[in-house]
Tab-separated table of C-alpha atoms (C1' of nucleotides) in Angstrom:
chain	number	residue	atom	x	y	z
A	198	MET	CA	211.543	138.605	157.207
A	199	ALA	CA	214.848	139.715	158.670
A	200	ILE	CA	215.347	140.436	162.329
A	201	ASP	CA	217.711	143.058	163.693
A	202	GLU	CA	219.449	143.467	167.023
A	203	THR	CA	216.547	145.387	168.593
A	204	ASP	CA	213.989	142.792	167.496
A	205	ARG	CA	216.230	140.138	168.979
A	206	LYS	CA	216.311	141.925	172.332
A	207	ILE	CA	212.541	142.356	172.313
A	208	LEU	CA	212.040	138.659	171.619
A	209	LEU	CA	214.431	137.751	174.414
A	210	GLU	CA	212.345	139.780	176.830
A	211	LEU	CA	208.999	138.498	175.567
A	212	GLN	CA	209.943	134.842	175.686
A	213	GLU	CA	211.154	135.359	179.264
A	214	ASP	CA	208.124	137.288	180.500
A	215	ALA	CA	205.411	138.672	178.272
A	216	GLY	CA	203.292	139.853	181.165
A	217	ARG	CA	204.954	143.230	181.521
A	218	SER	CA	203.778	146.498	180.009
A	219	LEU	CA	205.120	147.926	176.778
A	220	ASP	CA	206.876	150.637	178.774
A	221	GLU	CA	208.834	148.145	180.832
A	222	ILE	CA	209.860	146.119	177.801
A	223	ALA	CA	210.860	149.257	175.937
A	224	ARG	CA	213.042	150.313	178.864
A	225	ALA	CA	214.572	146.851	179.127
A	226	VAL	CA	215.674	146.905	175.483
A	227	GLY	CA	216.766	150.541	175.585
A	228	SER	CA	214.077	151.979	173.334
A	229	SER	CA	210.632	153.497	173.772
A	230	LYS	CA	207.007	152.501	173.412
A	231	THR	CA	206.095	153.236	169.806
A	232	PRO	CA	209.066	151.642	168.018
A	233	VAL	CA	208.850	148.569	170.236
A	234	TRP	CA	205.144	148.290	169.637
A	235	ASN	CA	205.584	148.548	165.853
A	236	ARG	CA	208.264	145.870	165.906
A	237	ILE	CA	206.127	143.520	167.969
A	238	ARG	CA	203.204	144.017	165.586
A	239	LYS	CA	205.396	143.263	162.577
A	240	MET	CA	206.792	140.120	164.168
A	241	ARG	CA	203.302	138.989	165.058
A	242	GLU	CA	202.138	139.498	161.488
A	243	ALA	CA	205.166	137.603	160.190
A	244	GLY	CA	204.345	134.733	162.531
A	245	ILE	CA	207.697	135.020	164.292
A	246	ILE	CA	205.819	135.656	167.495
A	247	GLY	CA	203.242	132.968	168.044
A	248	PRO	CA	200.578	132.715	170.705
A	249	GLN	CA	200.898	134.202	174.165
A	250	VAL	CA	200.252	131.618	176.853
A	251	VAL	CA	200.645	130.923	180.546
A	252	ILE	CA	202.787	127.992	181.615
A	253	PRO	CA	200.953	126.000	184.270
A	254	ASP	CA	202.918	123.988	186.825
A	255	PRO	CA	202.338	120.307	185.978
A	256	GLU	CA	203.313	118.981	189.428
A	257	LYS	CA	200.957	121.292	191.284
A	258	LEU	CA	198.131	120.193	189.018
A	259	GLY	CA	198.730	116.531	189.686
A	260	PHE	CA	200.569	115.614	186.489
A	261	GLU	CA	203.263	113.674	188.196
A	262	ALA	CA	204.287	111.347	185.412
A	263	CYS	CA	206.133	112.308	182.251
A	264	PHE	CA	207.203	109.765	179.633
A	265	PHE	CA	209.284	109.982	176.511
A	266	VAL	CA	208.016	107.372	174.098
A	267	LEU	CA	210.261	106.025	171.349
A	268	ILE	CA	208.294	104.457	168.533
A	269	ARG	CA	209.390	102.188	165.691
A	270	THR	CA	206.951	101.241	162.978
A	271	SER	CA	207.067	98.934	159.991
A	272	GLU	CA	204.369	100.855	158.151
A	273	HIS	CA	205.454	103.886	156.219
A	274	GLU	CA	202.501	104.432	153.914
A	275	ALA	CA	200.801	107.792	153.690
A	276	ASP	CA	197.538	106.410	155.039
A	277	TRP	CA	199.127	104.985	158.187
A	278	GLN	CA	200.968	108.252	158.770
A	279	ARG	CA	197.772	110.230	158.435
A	280	LYS	CA	195.999	108.097	161.026
A	281	PHE	CA	198.950	108.220	163.398
A	282	LEU	CA	199.219	112.003	163.120
A	283	LYS	CA	195.510	112.388	163.740
A	284	ALA	CA	195.716	110.206	166.861
A	285	LEU	CA	198.585	112.303	168.251
A	286	ARG	CA	196.834	115.599	167.602
A	287	GLU	CA	193.635	114.424	169.250
A	288	ARG	CA	195.235	113.078	172.415
A	289	PRO	CA	195.849	115.943	174.840
A	290	GLU	CA	198.337	113.860	176.878
A	291	VAL	CA	200.761	114.165	173.951
A	292	MET	CA	202.631	117.358	174.686
A	293	GLU	CA	205.140	116.949	171.922
A	294	ALA	CA	205.675	114.702	168.905
A	295	HIS	CA	208.499	114.534	166.389
A	296	ARG	CA	209.185	112.432	163.321
A	297	LEU	CA	212.800	111.333	163.468
A	298	ALA	CA	215.619	110.362	161.143
A	299	GLY	CA	217.211	106.974	161.775
A	300	GLU	CA	216.328	103.764	163.620
A	301	ILE	CA	213.583	105.239	165.727
A	302	ASP	CA	210.712	106.712	163.760
A	303	TYR	CA	208.924	108.898	166.296
A	304	ILE	CA	209.416	110.372	169.736
A	305	LEU	CA	206.564	111.586	171.916
A	306	LYS	CA	206.493	113.434	175.178
A	307	VAL	CA	203.471	112.405	177.198
A	308	ARG	CA	202.301	113.943	180.460
A	309	VAL	CA	199.818	112.089	182.620
A	310	LYS	CA	198.697	111.996	186.248
A	311	ASN	CA	200.295	108.629	187.015
A	312	ALA	CA	201.671	105.412	185.539
A	313	ARG	CA	198.219	103.888	185.200
A	314	ALA	CA	197.067	106.833	183.136
A	315	TYR	CA	200.048	106.239	180.867
A	316	ASP	CA	198.979	102.658	180.346
A	317	VAL	CA	195.488	103.797	179.393
A	318	PHE	CA	197.022	106.158	176.854
A	319	TYR	CA	199.368	103.458	175.551
A	320	GLN	CA	196.630	100.879	175.102
A	321	ALA	CA	194.431	103.406	173.331
A	322	LEU	CA	197.237	104.428	170.983
A	323	ILE	CA	198.246	100.917	169.901
A	324	SER	CA	194.627	99.990	169.353
A	325	GLU	CA	194.280	102.919	166.947
A	326	VAL	CA	197.489	102.400	164.960
A	327	LYS	CA	199.865	99.497	164.436
A	328	VAL	CA	203.359	100.082	165.763
A	329	TYR	CA	206.282	97.688	165.608
A	330	ASN	CA	208.131	98.616	168.805
A	331	VAL	CA	207.577	101.025	171.668
A	332	THR	CA	210.004	102.033	174.408
A	333	ALA	CA	208.887	104.320	177.220
A	334	LEU	CA	211.418	106.354	179.178
A	335	LEU	CA	210.098	107.552	182.519
A	336	SER	CA	211.201	110.961	183.721
A	337	MET	CA	212.227	111.056	187.360
A	338	GLU	CA	212.979	114.755	187.458
A	339	GLU	CA	212.522	117.693	185.126
A	340	LEU	CA	215.843	119.496	185.273
A	341	LYS	CA	215.018	122.204	182.757
A	342	ASN	CA	212.104	123.176	180.542
A	343	THR	CA	211.958	126.356	178.513
A	344	ASN	CA	210.523	127.625	175.254
A	345	ALA	CA	213.074	130.411	175.051
A	346	LEU	CA	215.190	130.037	171.924
A	347	PRO	CA	218.916	130.773	172.218
A	348	LEU	CA	218.736	134.001	170.225
B	221	MET	CA	195.725	124.302	196.966
B	222	ALA	CA	192.642	122.722	195.469
B	223	ILE	CA	191.252	123.684	192.091
B	224	ASP	CA	187.592	123.688	191.193
B	225	GLU	CA	185.746	123.427	187.909
B	226	THR	CA	185.830	127.185	187.253
B	227	ASP	CA	189.573	127.392	187.919
B	228	ARG	CA	190.047	124.492	185.529
B	229	LYS	CA	188.125	126.318	182.787
B	230	ILE	CA	190.140	129.485	183.345
B	231	LEU	CA	193.394	127.570	183.089
B	232	LEU	CA	192.236	125.889	179.886
B	233	GLU	CA	191.618	129.301	178.364
B	234	LEU	CA	194.852	130.842	179.617
B	235	GLN	CA	197.077	128.031	178.438
B	236	GLU	CA	195.431	128.295	175.018
B	237	ASP	CA	195.682	132.074	174.677
B	238	ALA	CA	196.592	134.418	177.514
B	239	GLY	CA	196.573	137.481	175.264
B	240	ARG	CA	192.861	138.191	175.614
B	241	SER	CA	191.260	140.632	178.028
B	242	LEU	CA	189.788	139.583	181.358
B	243	ASP	CA	186.325	140.326	179.959
B	244	GLU	CA	186.726	137.845	177.139
B	245	ILE	CA	188.081	135.131	179.411
B	246	ALA	CA	185.324	135.724	181.931
B	247	ARG	CA	182.728	135.360	179.185
B	248	ALA	CA	184.403	132.220	177.846
B	249	VAL	CA	184.212	130.498	181.229
B	250	GLY	CA	180.733	131.803	181.999
B	251	SER	CA	181.641	134.155	184.817
B	252	SER	CA	182.544	137.817	185.170
B	253	LYS	CA	185.623	139.964	185.622
B	254	THR	CA	186.176	140.217	189.370
B	255	PRO	CA	185.762	136.553	190.340
B	256	VAL	CA	187.927	135.452	187.426
B	257	TRP	CA	190.550	138.007	188.355
B	258	ASN	CA	190.586	136.839	191.985
B	259	ARG	CA	190.976	133.217	190.922
B	260	ILE	CA	193.825	134.038	188.562
B	261	ARG	CA	195.600	135.986	191.296
B	262	LYS	CA	195.230	133.104	193.741
B	263	MET	CA	196.563	130.590	191.230
B	264	ARG	CA	199.485	132.863	190.482
B	265	GLU	CA	200.318	133.159	194.170
B	266	ALA	CA	200.058	129.395	194.569
B	267	GLY	CA	202.469	128.951	191.657
B	268	ILE	CA	199.922	126.967	189.665
B	269	ILE	CA	200.141	129.619	186.989
B	270	GLY	CA	203.739	130.204	186.044
B	271	PRO	CA	205.189	132.853	183.775
B	272	GLN	CA	203.345	134.343	180.834
B	273	VAL	CA	205.405	134.042	177.690
B	274	VAL	CA	205.246	134.315	173.911
B	275	ILE	CA	206.073	131.246	171.856
B	276	PRO	CA	208.439	132.234	169.048
B	277	ASP	CA	208.487	130.233	165.812
B	278	PRO	CA	211.809	128.351	165.765
B	279	GLU	CA	211.836	127.739	161.993
B	280	LYS	CA	211.269	131.391	161.128
B	281	LEU	CA	214.140	132.346	163.394
B	282	GLY	CA	216.532	129.959	161.730
B	283	PHE	CA	216.495	127.167	164.309
B	284	GLU	CA	216.148	124.387	161.834
B	285	ALA	CA	217.686	121.555	163.801
B	286	CYS	CA	216.215	119.857	166.828
B	287	PHE	CA	217.873	116.897	168.540
B	288	PHE	CA	216.829	114.581	171.321
B	289	VAL	CA	219.966	113.483	173.122
B	290	LEU	CA	219.998	110.246	175.123
B	291	ILE	CA	222.794	110.168	177.667
B	292	ARG	CA	224.259	107.290	179.680
B	293	THR	CA	226.848	107.969	182.310
B	294	SER	CA	228.976	105.799	184.569
B	295	GLU	CA	229.371	108.504	187.166
B	296	HIS	CA	226.582	108.884	189.662
B	297	GLU	CA	228.257	110.889	192.410
B	298	ALA	CA	226.695	114.067	193.699
B	299	ASP	CA	229.577	116.186	192.461
B	300	TRP	CA	229.329	114.957	188.884
B	301	GLN	CA	225.572	115.518	188.924
B	302	ARG	CA	226.004	119.062	190.182
B	303	LYS	CA	228.427	119.906	187.371
B	304	PHE	CA	226.220	118.269	184.751
B	305	LEU	CA	223.138	120.136	185.962
B	306	LYS	CA	225.015	123.421	185.937
B	307	ALA	CA	226.201	122.815	182.361
B	308	LEU	CA	222.628	122.121	181.204
B	309	ARG	CA	221.208	125.189	182.901
B	310	GLU	CA	223.863	127.449	181.429
B	311	ARG	CA	223.533	126.248	177.850
B	312	PRO	CA	220.601	128.018	176.174
B	313	GLU	CA	220.455	125.414	173.379
B	314	VAL	CA	219.109	122.957	175.941
B	315	MET	CA	215.374	123.504	175.827
B	316	GLU	CA	214.532	120.589	178.044
B	317	ALA	CA	216.340	118.123	180.295
B	318	HIS	CA	215.063	115.169	182.291
B	319	ARG	CA	216.682	112.661	184.584
B	320	LEU	CA	215.315	109.234	183.708
B	321	ALA	CA	214.647	105.887	185.321
B	322	GLY	CA	216.263	102.899	183.632
B	323	GLU	CA	219.069	102.230	181.161
B	324	ILE	CA	219.318	105.753	179.873
B	325	ASP	CA	220.168	108.332	182.507
B	326	TYR	CA	219.220	111.626	180.867
B	327	ILE	CA	217.322	112.958	177.888
B	328	LEU	CA	217.832	116.446	176.490
B	329	LYS	CA	216.015	118.392	173.839
B	330	VAL	CA	218.401	120.678	172.031
B	331	ARG	CA	217.493	123.305	169.451
B	332	VAL	CA	220.196	124.739	167.209
B	333	LYS	CA	220.496	126.509	163.866
B	334	ASN	CA	222.056	123.539	162.074
B	335	ALA	CA	223.936	120.273	162.478
B	336	ARG	CA	227.263	122.018	162.862
B	337	ALA	CA	225.924	124.063	165.745
B	338	TYR	CA	224.855	120.803	167.368
B	339	ASP	CA	228.373	119.465	167.084
B	340	VAL	CA	229.732	122.605	168.745
B	341	PHE	CA	227.272	122.076	171.579
B	342	TYR	CA	228.120	118.373	171.841
B	343	GLN	CA	231.877	118.939	171.957
B	344	ALA	CA	231.453	121.641	174.585
B	345	LEU	CA	229.259	119.415	176.726
B	346	ILE	CA	231.525	116.346	176.712
B	347	SER	CA	234.534	118.517	177.485
B	348	GLU	CA	232.746	119.844	180.586
B	349	VAL	CA	231.451	116.537	181.947
B	350	LYS	CA	232.344	112.877	181.389
B	351	VAL	CA	229.567	110.837	179.814
B	352	TYR	CA	229.689	107.154	178.975
B	353	ASN	CA	227.443	107.046	175.914
B	354	VAL	CA	225.506	109.581	173.872
B	355	THR	CA	222.876	108.976	171.195
B	356	ALA	CA	221.427	111.859	169.229
B	357	LEU	CA	218.015	111.568	167.563
B	358	LEU	CA	217.466	114.130	164.829
B	359	SER	CA	213.968	115.523	164.430
B	360	MET	CA	212.793	115.729	160.841
B	361	GLU	CA	209.441	117.269	161.610
B	362	GLU	CA	207.723	118.684	164.646
B	363	LEU	CA	204.257	117.142	164.548
B	364	LYS	CA	202.977	118.685	167.764
B	365	ASN	CA	204.265	120.945	170.498
B	366	THR	CA	202.135	122.343	173.265
B	367	ASN	CA	202.416	123.339	176.911
B	368	ALA	CA	198.721	122.898	177.486
B	369	LEU	CA	198.120	120.228	180.110
B	370	PRO	CA	195.212	117.815	179.582
B	371	LEU	CA	193.089	119.301	182.360
C	15	DC	C1'	181.092	134.858	196.624
C	16	DG	C1'	179.341	137.886	192.835
C	17	DT	C1'	178.010	142.791	190.992
C	18	DG	C1'	179.064	147.288	189.480
C	19	DA	C1'	181.381	151.328	189.443
C	20	DA	C1'	185.665	154.215	190.220
C	21	DA	C1'	190.674	154.953	189.725
C	22	DA	C1'	195.024	153.972	187.667
C	23	DC	C1'	197.306	152.181	184.042
C	24	DT	C1'	198.105	150.426	179.306
C	25	DA	C1'	197.574	149.750	174.409
C	26	DC	C1'	197.222	151.696	170.218
C	27	DA	C1'	196.928	155.464	166.741
C	28	DC	C1'	198.575	159.567	164.989
C	29	DA	C1'	200.661	164.182	164.380
C	30	DG	C1'	205.120	166.264	164.207
C	31	DC	C1'	210.173	165.949	164.099
D	235	DG	C1'	212.445	155.802	162.291
D	236	DC	C1'	211.775	158.036	166.953
D	237	DT	C1'	209.256	161.289	170.445
D	238	DG	C1'	205.299	162.778	172.596
D	239	DT	C1'	200.440	163.334	173.123
D	240	DG	C1'	195.649	161.793	173.184
D	241	DT	C1'	191.864	158.461	173.490
D	242	DA	C1'	189.719	154.090	173.993
D	243	DG	C1'	189.997	150.138	176.488
D	244	DT	C1'	191.804	147.270	180.247
D	245	DT	C1'	193.359	146.066	184.752
D	246	DT	C1'	192.882	146.455	189.552
D	247	DT	C1'	190.651	148.056	193.747
D	248	DC	C1'	186.784	148.543	196.591
D	249	DA	C1'	182.237	149.337	198.638
D	250	DC	C1'	177.987	146.902	198.596
D	251	DG	C1'	174.387	143.115	198.002
DNA sequence: CGTGAAAACTACACAGC
DNA sequence: GCTGTGTAGTTTTCACG
């Protein structure tokens, strides 16, 4: 599905603040209710627009530790991968996980209440799957965090 | 502000899908409209609930490259930091930025349309601020990505 | 602190342009 | 493809238990 300039503007608004009414969004993009609504519906159907969520404040909820975990493994069989993937999906502390190209095989972003909670997570993970090398980078300060794509 | 069990349940629902009506959420947490609405309002005021946004699908919008950028710097003066922070905030490709403890000073998550677009970003960044060493990790596959905290 | 109803607003569908 | 109107449903307020 192709996206035009108006769709782009709508997306920019929605990924900034989706809590406003159709009217407000329509005004912001210089159009009116019905066309905007039809475009949003189409983008939803096409899967361009995913779920609508609230972003909770991690600090205020006591999630004061955030780690980036760099993982090297020696095992590259399908079965190991399947188990590893399952473990990541099941653990709610894992906010983000990517398979990488190059030296390092995986990167995870893990949010926990404190350093001890990270250790609990870490011990649980390595008992479930064999990994060759793990490096944890501790975040001191979150300088920026957005889901808004640079459309 | 303290959060009780009901607030926790509401947050779990909202960070999963905030697109539903109050009625549905109230039913899901085993309460009714007014109390749920009052709790949501309080959490909003307290900043526990941040903005409500839609999550666009990066792939479908042509953002096929995602890099994690590990940055070491030799400069640690306040002025350098201010400039660096400003550069990160202004560049929409930077989805996420953390200041780290340890060897590596910063990690960025950068989403771009392709590898060439990453190079444009990289050249622009190093021309704005001096950095000592930069390592880019290319994501091959996004295995998981959520904003939902493990409440 | 919860219930229920009233008022204002919003989403969604559709006829006409 | 846009404008405007109508209706069903939703949010938000409030008086009361």
